[in-house]
Short mmCIF file of C-alpha atoms in Angstrom, two decimals:
data_model
loop_
_atom_site.label_atom_id
_atom_site.label_comp_id
_atom_site.label_asym_id
_atom_site.label_seq_id
_atom_site.Cartn_x
_atom_site.Cartn_y
_atom_site.Cartn_z
CA GLY A 69 20.82 -20.17 -24.29
CA GLN A 70 21.66 -21.08 -27.81
CA ASN A 71 21.89 -24.46 -29.54
CA ILE A 72 24.40 -23.93 -32.31
CA ASP A 73 24.57 -26.46 -35.14
CA GLN A 74 27.18 -26.53 -37.86
CA PRO A 75 28.68 -29.29 -40.02
CA THR A 76 31.65 -31.16 -38.61
CA GLU A 77 33.90 -31.19 -41.66
CA MET A 78 34.19 -29.76 -45.16
CA THR A 79 36.81 -30.25 -47.84
CA ALA A 80 37.45 -28.00 -50.82
CA THR A 81 40.08 -27.31 -53.46
CA GLU A 82 42.45 -24.37 -53.47
CA GLY A 83 40.85 -21.45 -55.31
CA ALA A 84 37.30 -22.74 -54.78
CA ILE A 85 34.44 -21.39 -52.65
CA VAL A 86 33.10 -23.01 -49.49
CA GLN A 87 29.95 -22.10 -47.54
CA ILE A 88 29.67 -23.09 -43.88
CA ASN A 89 26.12 -23.07 -42.56
CA CYS A 90 25.10 -22.47 -38.97
CA THR A 91 21.69 -22.67 -37.32
CA TYR A 92 20.84 -21.42 -33.85
CA GLN A 93 17.93 -20.99 -31.50
CA THR A 94 16.46 -17.53 -31.81
CA SER A 95 15.44 -16.83 -28.19
CA GLY A 96 17.41 -14.03 -26.54
CA PHE A 97 19.61 -13.55 -29.58
CA ASN A 98 21.92 -10.52 -29.72
CA GLY A 99 24.17 -11.32 -32.67
CA LEU A 100 26.17 -13.99 -34.45
CA PHE A 101 29.95 -14.33 -34.58
CA TRP A 102 32.30 -16.31 -36.76
CA TYR A 103 35.80 -17.16 -35.55
CA GLN A 104 38.69 -18.96 -37.22
CA GLN A 105 40.80 -21.28 -35.12
CA HIS A 106 43.97 -23.00 -36.25
CA ALA A 107 44.96 -26.15 -34.37
CA GLY A 108 46.35 -25.34 -30.93
CA GLU A 109 45.73 -21.61 -31.29
CA ALA A 110 43.17 -19.13 -29.99
CA PRO A 111 40.06 -18.27 -32.01
CA THR A 112 40.49 -15.14 -34.12
CA PHE A 113 37.57 -12.87 -34.92
CA LEU A 114 36.21 -12.97 -38.47
CA SER A 115 32.78 -11.34 -38.38
CA TYR A 116 29.85 -10.18 -36.29
CA ASN A 117 26.32 -9.93 -37.69
CA VAL A 118 23.44 -8.45 -35.75
CA LEU A 119 21.21 -7.33 -38.65
CA ASP A 120 19.86 -9.43 -41.50
CA GLY A 121 21.92 -9.50 -44.65
CA LEU A 122 25.35 -10.08 -46.05
CA GLU A 123 28.56 -8.52 -44.70
CA GLU A 124 31.60 -8.77 -46.94
CA LYS A 125 35.20 -8.49 -45.82
CA GLY A 126 37.62 -9.33 -48.57
CA ARG A 127 37.54 -13.07 -49.30
CA PHE A 128 35.22 -13.76 -46.36
CA SER A 129 31.51 -12.92 -46.19
CA SER A 130 28.95 -13.66 -43.51
CA PHE A 131 25.18 -13.77 -43.85
CA LEU A 132 22.46 -13.66 -41.21
CA SER A 133 18.72 -14.33 -41.26
CA ARG A 134 17.30 -13.65 -37.81
CA SER A 135 13.82 -14.92 -38.66
CA LYS A 136 15.22 -18.27 -39.78
CA GLY A 137 17.89 -18.58 -37.08
CA TYR A 138 20.43 -19.12 -39.84
CA SER A 139 23.85 -17.83 -40.77
CA TYR A 140 26.58 -18.80 -43.17
CA LEU A 141 30.23 -17.99 -43.65
CA LEU A 142 31.43 -17.87 -47.25
CA LEU A 143 35.11 -18.34 -47.98
CA LYS A 144 36.15 -17.40 -51.51
CA GLU A 145 39.37 -18.01 -53.46
CA LEU A 146 40.42 -20.60 -50.89
CA GLN A 147 44.07 -20.71 -49.89
CA MET A 148 45.94 -23.48 -48.10
CA LYS A 149 46.25 -21.25 -45.02
CA ASP A 150 42.43 -21.22 -44.74
CA SER A 151 42.58 -24.83 -43.49
CA ALA A 152 41.28 -24.40 -39.95
CA SER A 153 38.26 -24.84 -37.72
CA TYR A 154 35.52 -22.25 -38.15
CA LEU A 155 33.40 -21.56 -35.09
CA CYS A 156 29.89 -20.13 -35.17
CA ALA A 157 28.88 -18.42 -31.91
CA GLY A 158 25.59 -16.87 -30.84
CA LEU A 159 25.53 -13.95 -28.43
CA ASN A 160 22.82 -14.22 -25.79
CA ASP A 161 23.01 -11.23 -23.42
CA TYR A 162 26.67 -11.34 -22.40
CA LYS A 163 27.41 -14.97 -23.17
CA LEU A 164 28.89 -16.43 -26.34
CA SER A 165 27.60 -19.92 -27.09
CA PHE A 166 29.80 -21.74 -29.56
CA GLY A 167 29.13 -24.56 -31.95
CA ALA A 168 31.58 -27.45 -32.08
CA GLY A 169 33.27 -25.95 -35.12
CA THR A 170 33.59 -26.93 -38.78
CA THR A 171 36.99 -28.23 -39.83
CA VAL A 172 37.76 -27.00 -43.33
CA THR A 173 40.50 -28.78 -45.24
CA VAL A 174 41.84 -27.07 -48.36
CA ARG A 175 43.49 -29.38 -50.87
CA ALA A 176 45.85 -28.42 -53.68
CA GLU B 160 48.08 -10.16 -31.87
CA THR B 161 44.98 -9.31 -29.85
CA GLY B 162 46.71 -7.78 -26.83
CA VAL B 163 45.20 -10.44 -24.57
CA THR B 164 47.89 -12.54 -22.90
CA GLN B 165 47.54 -15.69 -20.86
CA SER B 166 49.96 -17.57 -18.65
CA PRO B 167 51.19 -20.18 -18.50
CA THR B 168 50.84 -21.53 -22.03
CA HIS B 169 51.03 -25.15 -20.92
CA LEU B 170 50.56 -26.84 -17.57
CA ILE B 171 50.47 -30.39 -16.25
CA LYS B 172 48.75 -31.10 -12.93
CA THR B 173 47.80 -34.18 -10.96
CA ARG B 174 44.20 -35.12 -10.19
CA GLY B 175 43.08 -33.47 -6.95
CA GLN B 176 45.46 -30.53 -7.19
CA GLN B 177 44.55 -26.89 -7.61
CA VAL B 178 45.52 -24.62 -10.50
CA THR B 179 45.52 -20.87 -11.17
CA LEU B 180 45.49 -19.49 -14.71
CA ARG B 181 46.09 -15.84 -15.51
CA CYS B 182 44.88 -13.41 -18.13
CA SER B 183 45.84 -9.83 -18.95
CA SER B 184 43.11 -8.06 -20.86
CA GLN B 185 43.57 -5.78 -23.83
CA SER B 186 44.15 -2.13 -22.98
CA GLY B 187 40.82 -0.33 -22.53
CA HIS B 188 38.88 -3.56 -21.92
CA ASN B 189 37.12 -3.88 -18.55
CA THR B 190 35.41 -7.24 -19.09
CA VAL B 191 37.00 -10.67 -19.08
CA SER B 192 35.30 -13.96 -19.93
CA TRP B 193 36.73 -17.44 -19.46
CA TYR B 194 36.02 -20.45 -21.67
CA GLN B 195 36.94 -24.13 -21.55
CA GLN B 196 37.58 -25.87 -24.86
CA ALA B 197 37.87 -29.64 -24.84
CA LEU B 198 39.56 -31.31 -27.78
CA GLY B 199 37.35 -31.28 -30.86
CA GLN B 200 34.70 -29.09 -29.23
CA GLY B 201 33.80 -25.43 -29.27
CA PRO B 202 34.63 -23.22 -26.28
CA GLN B 203 32.19 -23.45 -23.36
CA PHE B 204 31.47 -20.34 -21.29
CA ILE B 205 32.66 -20.58 -17.68
CA PHE B 206 32.05 -17.07 -16.33
CA GLN B 207 32.50 -13.38 -16.96
CA TYR B 208 34.00 -10.65 -14.78
CA TYR B 209 33.16 -6.98 -15.07
CA ARG B 210 34.78 -4.37 -12.84
CA GLU B 211 35.98 -7.01 -10.37
CA GLU B 212 32.58 -8.71 -9.98
CA GLU B 213 31.31 -11.95 -11.45
CA ASN B 214 28.73 -10.89 -14.03
CA GLY B 215 27.45 -14.24 -15.24
CA ARG B 216 28.24 -17.91 -15.05
CA GLY B 217 27.88 -20.97 -17.26
CA ASN B 218 27.18 -24.53 -16.24
CA PHE B 219 30.36 -25.18 -14.26
CA PRO B 220 30.67 -26.38 -10.63
CA PRO B 221 31.76 -24.07 -7.76
CA ARG B 222 35.28 -25.50 -7.80
CA PHE B 223 35.76 -23.22 -10.83
CA SER B 224 36.21 -19.73 -9.41
CA GLY B 225 37.74 -16.47 -10.53
CA LEU B 226 38.95 -13.03 -9.68
CA GLN B 227 39.35 -9.77 -11.50
CA PHE B 228 41.80 -7.13 -10.32
CA PRO B 229 41.61 -3.31 -10.47
CA ASN B 230 43.75 -3.32 -13.64
CA TYR B 231 41.12 -5.69 -15.16
CA SER B 232 43.46 -8.66 -15.36
CA SER B 233 41.88 -11.89 -14.20
CA GLU B 234 42.53 -15.31 -12.70
CA LEU B 235 40.74 -18.61 -13.12
CA ASN B 236 41.11 -21.03 -10.22
CA VAL B 237 40.15 -24.68 -10.39
CA ASN B 238 40.17 -26.79 -7.23
CA ALA B 239 40.15 -30.57 -6.87
CA LEU B 240 41.21 -31.12 -10.48
CA GLU B 241 39.61 -33.97 -12.38
CA LEU B 242 40.85 -35.73 -15.51
CA ASP B 243 37.98 -34.17 -17.51
CA ASP B 244 39.31 -30.70 -16.69
CA SER B 245 42.05 -31.31 -19.26
CA ALA B 246 41.35 -28.71 -21.93
CA LEU B 247 42.42 -25.44 -23.52
CA TYR B 248 41.35 -22.55 -21.27
CA LEU B 249 40.67 -19.35 -23.15
CA CYS B 250 40.32 -15.86 -21.84
CA ALA B 251 38.51 -13.20 -23.88
CA SER B 252 38.46 -9.50 -23.11
CA SER B 253 36.00 -6.90 -24.33
CA PRO B 254 35.33 -3.20 -23.73
CA GLY B 255 31.99 -3.91 -22.11
CA THR B 256 29.72 -6.69 -20.97
CA ALA B 257 27.90 -6.86 -24.29
CA ASN B 258 30.82 -8.84 -25.69
CA THR B 259 30.33 -7.54 -29.21
CA GLU B 260 34.09 -7.05 -29.47
CA ALA B 261 35.55 -10.10 -27.74
CA PHE B 262 39.19 -10.91 -28.45
CA PHE B 263 40.83 -14.11 -27.25
CA GLY B 264 44.19 -14.81 -25.74
CA GLN B 265 46.31 -17.71 -26.96
CA GLY B 266 45.01 -19.99 -24.23
CA THR B 267 46.47 -22.22 -21.54
CA ARG B 268 46.64 -25.93 -22.31
CA LEU B 269 45.95 -27.77 -19.04
CA THR B 270 46.60 -31.48 -18.79
CA VAL B 271 45.42 -33.35 -15.69
CA VAL B 272 47.04 -36.73 -15.11
#
């Protein structure tokens, strides 16, 4: 399985950049997901990394280093609607193992 | 909209009762996974169904069981409900067991009193 570690909370100002780090155990690893979850709603897919490097999708980018068991999600030009929980999940065979989530609060 | 629908959206049950939650997978997806998300926690994997068979299971007791139907929709059954079963139950569908394209439904909020 995977032990997924990510910070509990982060706060940033509208228009700023925030980086959410995630570390995981590397055994049996098949890829790393990031999901966004607003309170009371289902997680929505943001990114999936299976190879080392940076993947950019508009304001959101995700990075993976398989050798270090490390990923980050970068949120640029923060907007108030980006206030949510961000979940890091490791894929081990067929199973997604989630971290507890990082609550990001965007302030005006 | 992911095309994955769950019912009901909210449910209140009494300790000791049984509950059935339902999930319709996205068109073209033959794999359904169920997760339990307690308040303030990440989702925890319960089990996965592929072509009507259980394909893997997390660390949940046997009173958590499931079914998948020929149209790939799925049910999660929980017997002998306990207070700690109160959580958001999420269903995710994917086009294969590799789960590299898993999309979640809106969840069922179960409260056990």
